[in-house]
Each structure stands twice: as structure tokens, then as C-alpha cells.
């Protein structure tokens, strides 16, 4: 069994560590709020996958457009560091990013759009990439999708045009081995790499959770996608620690234990970590108390922030 000491350090700067912990505690707080009956609807946490948007944080530019999916809180927090706005959105309270209309999965803010409809973002992202290639040289449209979403036809229409028209489209595939309750091997023929290759699209596979290693690998690839321009698929081999949404984990105990073995959280337990961990846990709890005390948001046609 891998022990804490044997795990590699994450290569995390102070800002990286704070963001990793912000996302982790935000997600855990959400699950607690649901369990306490404080939230309605549903939510999909990115527990275990936090390091992906954190690694990408320093590689993305302000003029890039990020398309997120149903598991998007980490993507949003890495872009805006705004837990109160996001929680207010999920709780339907004043100060919500989209007046509480979008909830957990549908957020629009300054070059950031999320959707809960699997595959929907890819054609839209390809269209935005086309615009960017004409109007904002060097900017990328970045779309996060899971492994299950490679079963959606819209993905391939988008990849086809992205390759044909040489669009600056970065597809981030968060391959956590399961789509809701279906293991990848039961729903995906071939591989993500093979599918990118079918369109002549560059593909990179990231197995590390070390932020420094990931950035060193991806920096030249993203630079090439920007300057080409050209599409790029980056596949993160990752692990979903929590349920699909709130309490719907169908995986047997040994599979859950194997996923937990890959958690970055126990791998960074030094003094710097422990101090930040406590501080940020309390900070997120304080945000939750403060947001819960706000008046309900009003569904008005005021657009999004
Ligand atoms: C078009 C469409 N079909 C089905 C669903 C229901 N659904 C939501 S998430 C999900 C699984 C997605 O799996 P994956 O792409 O692997 O992402 P993960 O949840 O593992 O992050 C499904 C089937 C949906 N939201 N949209």
C-alpha cells in the first residue's frame, strides 16, 4: 500500500495550496449543507479532481474562455476565487453569480460558461474558438468534459471542425474512470487518445498530480495550440473520490478505497498545509454561515455578473 510519505510532493506554491484547499472545503461544505437539508436540487463535487483546474490556473490567460460542466465548482473557483458568489448561486441567495437561476451547474460570468448537458459545450466552444482565432490571437477556448461525455455525438462534430478549421480549442478530458454509475470500460470503445488521433488532433495524457510536472508538460503544448492555432486534447487520468452527485455512489468498497489511494490531500500533510487547511476550512464555514443568512435572490432579468 502506498503510504503518505512515499507519495510525491505536489509542487504546490502557496497560492496553489490555498486554491486546492478552498475547492476541497467548498465541496465538503456543500455535501454537509445537503445532508443538513439546507440545499435543494443536486450538485456534483470534484473531490479528488481539484488539482486539475489548479494546475491549469497558471497556464490559462484572462482572455481564454472556459467552458465547464456539471462538475464545475473547481473550474469556477480557479477562475474567480469567489466562494461566496458561487455558494449564493447554489443556495439562491443575494449576491448569486446568476441571480440563483443557474444553480450548481449553469453559470455565466466573464468568459466562463458551464452546462449540465453532457457534450453541449463542445460545439459552442468550437464556435468561440473560431471567434477567438479571428479576434483575439493566441486565446484558447477551453472545454472540460468527463470520460462518459465521449459518448455524445456533438463531441465529434466539434472535433471535426476544430481540426479542419485549426481552431484554438483545448479539450480537457477529466478521465475518472466512471460516468455516473457506468465504468468507462463498459461504455468507451478504444481510447480518448485514439479518438483524438482519428481527427489528427494532438493528445497528451497526464497521470501525475504534481502541479509542477503537469505544467512543465503542458506549457509547450498549450503554447503550440495558441500559436498554431490548433486543437489539443489533454486527458487527465484522475479519480472521483465522492459520489456522482450527493449520495449515489454505486462502487464497491474496494474500488472506493483504490480511488482514495490517489487522493492528493493526505500527500501534502506538512506544517504549511496543516495551518492553511484549518484556516481555509473555517473560512469556507464562515462563508456558508454568512451566505445562508442573506435574503433569497430574486429571479429578475438582470443578466449575470
Ligand atoms: C445529454 C445528457 N445526458 C445525460 C445526462 C445525465 N448525466 C449527468 S452527468 C452524467 C455522467 C457524466 O459522466 P462523465 O462525462 O464521465 O463525467 P463525470 O460525472 O465522471 O465527471 C450523466 C449521464 C446529462 N446531464 N446530459
Short mmCIF file of C-alpha atoms and ligand atoms in Angstrom, two decimals:
data_model
loop_
_atom_site.label_atom_id
_atom_site.label_comp_id
_atom_site.label_asym_id
_atom_site.label_seq_id
_atom_site.Cartn_x
_atom_site.Cartn_y
_atom_site.Cartn_z
CA UNK A 1 0.00 0.00 0.00
CA UNK A 2 1.22 3.49 -0.81
CA UNK A 3 1.95 5.43 2.34
CA UNK A 4 1.66 9.17 2.83
CA UNK A 5 5.46 9.56 2.99
CA UNK A 6 6.04 7.71 -0.27
CA UNK A 7 3.74 9.97 -2.22
CA UNK A 8 5.39 12.67 -4.31
CA UNK A 9 5.01 16.29 -3.23
CA UNK A 10 2.51 18.26 -5.25
CA UNK A 11 4.88 21.01 -6.27
CA UNK A 12 2.28 23.44 -4.97
CA UNK A 13 3.00 27.12 -4.37
CA UNK A 14 1.25 28.97 -1.55
CA UNK A 15 -1.45 30.16 -3.96
CA UNK A 16 -1.88 26.64 -5.37
CA UNK A 17 -2.25 25.13 -1.93
CA UNK A 18 -4.80 27.74 -0.88
CA UNK A 19 -6.84 27.09 -4.01
CA UNK A 20 -6.64 23.31 -3.64
CA UNK A 21 -7.92 23.63 -0.09
CA UNK A 22 -10.55 26.19 -0.99
CA UNK A 23 -12.04 23.82 -3.55
CA UNK A 24 -11.79 20.79 -1.23
CA UNK A 25 -13.50 22.54 1.68
CA UNK A 26 -16.08 24.19 -0.56
CA UNK A 27 -17.14 20.79 -1.90
CA UNK A 28 -17.21 19.18 1.53
CA UNK A 29 -19.24 22.08 2.85
CA UNK A 30 -21.77 21.60 0.06
CA UNK A 31 -22.21 17.92 0.91
CA UNK A 32 -22.72 18.86 4.57
CA UNK A 33 -25.30 21.51 3.64
CA UNK A 34 -27.18 18.96 1.53
CA UNK A 35 -27.09 16.41 4.35
CA UNK A 36 -28.49 19.07 6.70
CA UNK A 37 -31.35 19.75 4.27
CA UNK A 38 -30.12 23.29 3.58
CA UNK A 39 -29.88 22.88 -0.20
CA UNK A 40 -32.27 21.67 -2.86
CA UNK A 41 -31.69 20.35 -6.37
CA UNK A 42 -28.47 18.47 -6.87
CA UNK A 43 -24.74 19.04 -7.09
CA UNK A 44 -21.70 17.18 -8.36
CA UNK A 45 -18.50 17.72 -6.42
CA UNK A 46 -14.99 17.47 -7.86
CA UNK A 47 -13.46 15.87 -4.75
CA UNK A 48 -10.17 14.29 -5.84
CA UNK A 49 -10.03 16.24 -9.11
CA UNK A 50 -9.29 19.68 -7.60
CA UNK A 51 -5.67 19.67 -8.80
CA UNK A 52 -6.75 19.81 -12.47
CA UNK A 53 -8.11 23.38 -12.54
CA UNK A 54 -5.40 24.36 -10.06
CA UNK A 55 -2.68 23.08 -12.42
CA UNK A 56 -4.32 24.85 -15.37
CA UNK A 57 -4.70 28.11 -13.42
CA UNK A 58 -1.24 29.43 -14.31
CA UNK A 59 -1.38 28.14 -17.88
CA UNK A 60 -4.59 29.95 -18.82
CA UNK A 61 -4.82 33.61 -19.78
CA UNK A 62 -7.51 36.12 -18.82
CA UNK A 63 -8.74 36.22 -22.42
CA UNK A 64 -9.21 32.44 -22.61
CA UNK A 65 -12.83 31.27 -22.46
CA UNK A 66 -13.52 28.40 -20.07
CA UNK A 67 -16.43 26.01 -20.64
CA UNK A 68 -17.21 23.97 -17.59
CA UNK A 69 -19.52 21.04 -16.97
CA UNK A 70 -21.75 19.61 -14.24
CA UNK A 71 -18.68 19.01 -12.02
CA UNK A 72 -17.56 22.61 -12.32
CA UNK A 73 -17.15 24.27 -8.92
CA UNK A 74 -13.37 23.79 -9.02
CA UNK A 75 -13.20 25.26 -12.52
CA UNK A 76 -15.15 28.32 -11.34
CA UNK A 77 -13.17 28.82 -8.13
CA UNK A 78 -9.86 28.52 -10.00
CA UNK A 79 -11.03 31.26 -12.36
CA UNK A 80 -12.62 33.67 -9.88
CA UNK A 81 -11.77 32.66 -6.27
CA UNK A 82 -15.34 33.64 -5.37
CA UNK A 83 -16.79 31.02 -3.00
CA UNK A 84 -19.47 33.41 -1.69
CA UNK A 85 -20.85 34.21 -5.17
CA UNK A 86 -20.91 30.52 -6.11
CA UNK A 87 -22.46 29.37 -2.84
CA UNK A 88 -25.05 32.15 -3.07
CA UNK A 89 -25.84 30.87 -6.57
CA UNK A 90 -26.28 27.32 -5.28
CA UNK A 91 -28.30 28.46 -2.25
CA UNK A 92 -30.35 31.02 -4.19
CA UNK A 93 -29.25 33.96 -2.04
CA UNK A 94 -28.48 37.58 -2.74
CA UNK A 95 -25.12 38.09 -4.42
CA UNK A 96 -25.54 34.93 -6.53
CA UNK A 97 -23.44 34.96 -9.71
CA UNK A 98 -26.52 34.43 -11.92
CA UNK A 99 -29.29 35.53 -9.54
CA UNK A 100 -29.69 31.94 -8.40
CA UNK A 101 -31.14 30.90 -11.76
CA UNK A 102 -28.17 28.76 -12.81
CA UNK A 103 -27.52 26.90 -9.56
CA UNK A 104 -24.64 24.47 -9.31
CA UNK A 105 -24.34 23.59 -12.98
CA UNK A 106 -25.21 26.59 -15.16
CA UNK A 107 -23.04 29.62 -14.59
CA UNK A 108 -22.19 32.50 -16.90
CA UNK A 109 -19.56 35.02 -15.90
CA UNK A 110 -16.79 36.88 -17.80
CA UNK A 111 -15.54 34.26 -20.23
CA UNK A 112 -16.85 31.34 -18.18
CA UNK A 113 -19.88 29.23 -19.03
CA UNK A 114 -20.94 25.93 -17.54
CA UNK A 115 -23.62 23.47 -18.57
CA UNK A 116 -25.05 20.28 -17.10
CA UNK A 117 -25.92 18.97 -20.55
CA UNK A 118 -23.22 16.48 -21.48
CA UNK A 119 -21.42 17.35 -24.72
CA UNK A 120 -23.30 20.60 -25.22
CA UNK A 121 -20.28 22.75 -24.52
CA UNK A 122 -18.06 21.35 -27.28
CA UNK A 123 -19.79 22.80 -30.37
CA UNK A 124 -20.28 26.11 -28.53
CA UNK A 125 -16.61 26.10 -27.50
CA UNK A 126 -15.60 25.39 -31.11
CA UNK A 127 -17.64 28.42 -32.20
CA UNK A 128 -15.99 30.58 -29.56
CA UNK A 129 -12.59 29.23 -30.62
CA UNK A 130 -13.39 30.30 -34.19
CA UNK A 131 -14.20 33.79 -32.93
CA UNK A 132 -11.07 33.92 -30.79
CA UNK A 133 -8.86 32.82 -33.69
CA UNK A 134 -10.12 35.83 -35.63
CA UNK A 135 -10.46 38.43 -32.90
CA UNK A 136 -8.10 37.53 -30.02
CA UNK A 137 -4.96 35.95 -31.43
CA UNK A 138 -3.48 33.44 -29.00
CA UNK A 139 -6.56 32.97 -26.83
CA UNK A 140 -7.98 29.50 -26.23
CA UNK A 141 -11.47 28.10 -25.77
CA UNK A 142 -11.08 25.51 -23.00
CA UNK A 143 -13.75 22.84 -22.51
CA UNK A 144 -13.79 20.40 -19.58
CA UNK A 145 -15.56 17.08 -20.19
CA UNK A 146 -15.61 13.71 -18.46
CA UNK A 147 -14.84 10.31 -20.00
CA UNK A 148 -18.57 9.47 -20.24
CA UNK A 149 -19.16 12.53 -22.39
CA UNK A 150 -17.11 10.96 -25.19
CA UNK A 151 -20.32 9.04 -25.94
CA UNK A 152 -22.04 12.23 -27.14
CA UNK A 153 -22.11 12.81 -30.91
CA UNK A 154 -21.74 16.57 -30.56
CA UNK A 155 -18.19 15.99 -29.29
CA UNK A 156 -17.16 14.60 -32.70
CA UNK A 157 -18.85 17.31 -34.76
CA UNK A 158 -16.87 19.81 -32.72
CA UNK A 159 -13.58 17.90 -33.02
CA UNK A 160 -14.06 17.57 -36.77
CA UNK A 161 -14.45 21.31 -37.33
CA UNK A 162 -11.79 22.18 -34.75
CA UNK A 163 -9.27 20.07 -36.67
CA UNK A 164 -10.45 21.14 -40.13
CA UNK A 165 -10.53 24.84 -39.31
CA UNK A 166 -7.50 24.70 -36.98
CA UNK A 167 -9.33 26.17 -34.02
CA UNK A 168 -7.62 27.05 -30.72
CA UNK A 169 -9.75 24.59 -28.74
CA UNK A 170 -8.37 22.86 -25.67
CA UNK A 171 -10.43 19.87 -24.60
CA UNK A 172 -9.65 18.87 -21.02
CA UNK A 173 -10.83 15.30 -20.54
CA UNK A 174 -11.14 14.51 -16.83
CA UNK A 175 -10.98 10.74 -17.08
CA UNK A 176 -12.09 9.50 -13.66
CA UNK A 177 -13.00 6.02 -14.86
CA UNK A 178 -16.74 6.26 -14.29
CA UNK A 179 -19.74 8.03 -15.80
CA UNK A 180 -22.39 8.38 -13.09
CA UNK A 181 -22.55 4.61 -12.35
CA UNK A 182 -21.07 3.14 -15.55
CA UNK A 183 -17.36 2.23 -15.51
CA UNK A 184 -15.52 3.59 -18.55
CA UNK A 185 -14.57 0.14 -19.82
CA UNK A 186 -18.28 -0.64 -20.24
CA UNK A 187 -19.06 2.43 -22.33
CA UNK A 188 -15.96 3.64 -24.20
CA UNK A 189 -14.60 1.68 -27.18
CA UNK A 190 -10.96 2.34 -27.98
CA UNK A 191 -9.45 5.28 -26.15
CA UNK A 192 -9.59 9.05 -25.86
CA UNK A 193 -6.14 9.16 -27.49
CA UNK A 194 -7.40 7.08 -30.42
CA UNK A 195 -10.39 9.32 -30.89
CA UNK A 196 -8.23 12.47 -30.94
CA UNK A 197 -5.86 10.74 -33.39
CA UNK A 198 -8.79 9.94 -35.70
CA UNK A 199 -9.13 13.69 -36.27
CA UNK A 200 -5.39 14.32 -36.40
CA UNK A 201 -5.61 16.20 -33.10
CA UNK A 202 -2.66 16.32 -30.69
CA UNK A 203 -3.30 14.43 -27.46
CA UNK A 204 -1.47 14.42 -24.13
CA UNK A 205 -2.12 12.09 -21.22
CA UNK A 206 -1.42 13.35 -17.71
CA UNK A 207 -1.06 10.77 -14.97
CA UNK A 208 0.80 12.95 -12.46
CA UNK A 209 -0.84 15.07 -9.78
CA UNK A 210 2.32 17.14 -9.31
CA UNK A 211 1.42 20.66 -10.38
CA UNK A 212 4.98 21.47 -11.44
CA UNK A 213 5.26 18.34 -13.58
CA UNK A 214 1.85 18.89 -15.15
CA UNK A 215 2.64 22.50 -16.00
CA UNK A 216 6.04 21.61 -17.46
CA UNK A 217 4.40 19.02 -19.71
CA UNK A 218 1.51 21.20 -20.80
CA UNK A 219 3.13 24.61 -21.18
CA UNK A 220 4.70 23.96 -24.62
CA UNK A 221 1.60 22.10 -25.81
CA UNK A 222 -0.72 24.95 -24.92
CA UNK A 223 1.70 27.43 -26.48
CA UNK A 224 1.57 25.43 -29.72
CA UNK A 225 -2.23 25.28 -29.61
CA UNK A 226 -2.33 29.05 -29.17
CA UNK A 227 0.17 29.90 -31.89
CA UNK A 228 -0.91 27.23 -34.40
CA UNK A 229 -3.70 27.70 -33.78
CA UNK A 230 -4.70 24.07 -33.38
CA UNK A 231 -6.94 21.96 -31.17
CA UNK A 232 -5.46 19.93 -28.35
CA UNK A 233 -6.89 17.18 -26.16
CA UNK A 234 -5.39 16.83 -22.70
CA UNK A 235 -6.55 13.74 -20.86
CA UNK A 236 -6.10 13.72 -17.10
CA UNK A 237 -6.18 10.24 -15.59
CA UNK A 238 -7.91 11.10 -12.36
CA UNK A 239 -10.10 9.71 -9.58
CA UNK A 240 -13.54 10.68 -8.34
CA UNK A 241 -13.40 10.39 -4.56
CA UNK A 242 -17.03 11.16 -3.87
CA UNK A 243 -20.39 10.09 -5.19
CA UNK A 244 -21.60 11.04 -8.67
CA UNK A 245 -23.80 13.71 -7.13
CA UNK A 246 -24.76 13.69 -3.45
CA UNK A 247 -25.17 10.18 -2.12
CA UNK A 248 -25.31 7.94 -5.16
CA UNK A 249 -22.05 6.03 -5.14
CA UNK A 250 -22.62 2.56 -6.57
CA UNK A 251 -18.97 1.49 -6.42
CA UNK A 252 -17.92 -1.37 -4.15
CA UNK A 253 -15.80 -0.59 -1.09
CA UNK A 254 -12.55 -1.82 -2.67
CA UNK A 255 -12.98 0.46 -5.69
CA UNK A 256 -13.64 3.42 -3.39
CA UNK A 257 -10.58 2.53 -1.34
CA UNK A 258 -8.47 2.36 -4.51
CA UNK A 259 -9.72 5.82 -5.56
CA UNK A 260 -8.92 7.20 -2.10
CA UNK A 261 -5.34 5.94 -2.51
CA UNK A 262 -4.89 8.61 -5.17
CA UNK A 263 -6.16 11.50 -3.06
CA UNK A 264 -3.72 14.43 -3.10
CA UNK A 265 -4.95 15.64 0.32
CA UNK A 266 -3.01 13.21 2.55
CA UNK A 267 0.03 13.69 0.32
CA UNK A 268 0.69 17.26 1.39
CA UNK A 269 0.48 16.95 5.17
CA UNK A 270 3.26 19.26 6.34
CA UNK A 271 3.12 22.18 8.76
CA UNK A 272 2.38 24.71 5.99
CA UNK A 273 -0.51 22.51 4.86
CA UNK A 274 -1.97 21.98 8.32
CA UNK A 275 -2.13 25.72 9.04
CA UNK A 276 -3.69 26.56 5.68
CA UNK A 277 -6.09 23.62 5.98
CA UNK A 278 -7.58 24.78 9.27
CA UNK A 279 -7.74 28.41 8.19
CA UNK A 280 -9.48 27.69 4.89
CA UNK A 281 -11.88 25.15 6.40
CA UNK A 282 -13.02 27.85 8.84
CA UNK A 283 -13.08 30.49 6.08
CA UNK A 284 -15.44 28.34 3.97
CA UNK A 285 -17.65 27.59 7.01
CA UNK A 286 -17.85 31.35 7.68
CA UNK A 287 -18.82 31.99 4.05
CA UNK A 288 -21.56 29.37 4.39
CA UNK A 289 -22.93 30.98 7.56
CA UNK A 290 -22.84 34.44 6.04
CA UNK A 291 -24.43 33.41 2.71
CA UNK A 292 -27.16 31.35 4.44
CA UNK A 293 -28.17 34.46 6.40
CA UNK A 294 -28.69 36.53 3.23
CA UNK A 295 -32.16 37.19 1.79
CA UNK A 296 -33.26 34.98 -1.08
CA UNK A 297 -32.09 36.09 -4.51
CA UNK A 298 -34.72 37.46 -6.85
CA UNK A 299 -35.16 35.89 -10.29
CA UNK A 300 -35.06 39.11 -12.27
CA UNK A 301 -33.87 39.75 -15.80
CA UNK A 302 -30.70 41.45 -14.68
CA UNK A 303 -28.31 39.24 -16.60
CA UNK A 304 -25.26 37.71 -14.98
CA UNK A 305 -22.32 39.37 -13.32
C1 LIG B 1 -27.02 14.86 -22.56
C2 LIG B 1 -27.01 14.33 -21.16
N1 LIG B 1 -27.20 13.02 -20.94
C3 LIG B 1 -27.21 12.55 -19.66
C4 LIG B 1 -27.06 13.41 -18.61
C5 LIG B 1 -27.08 12.87 -17.17
N2 LIG B 1 -25.71 12.85 -16.66
C6 LIG B 1 -25.20 13.86 -15.91
S1 LIG B 1 -23.59 13.63 -15.52
C7 LIG B 1 -23.56 12.15 -16.34
C8 LIG B 1 -22.32 11.32 -16.37
C9 LIG B 1 -21.17 12.08 -16.94
O1 LIG B 1 -20.03 11.28 -16.85
P1 LIG B 1 -18.62 11.84 -17.25
O2 LIG B 1 -18.68 12.58 -18.54
O3 LIG B 1 -17.67 10.71 -17.18
O4 LIG B 1 -18.30 12.92 -16.13
P2 LIG B 1 -18.12 12.69 -14.57
O5 LIG B 1 -19.50 12.76 -13.96
O6 LIG B 1 -17.45 11.39 -14.36
O7 LIG B 1 -17.29 13.85 -14.14
C10 LIG B 1 -24.78 11.87 -16.92
C11 LIG B 1 -25.08 10.65 -17.69
C12 LIG B 1 -26.87 14.77 -18.88
N3 LIG B 1 -26.66 15.65 -17.90
N4 LIG B 1 -26.82 15.21 -20.16
#
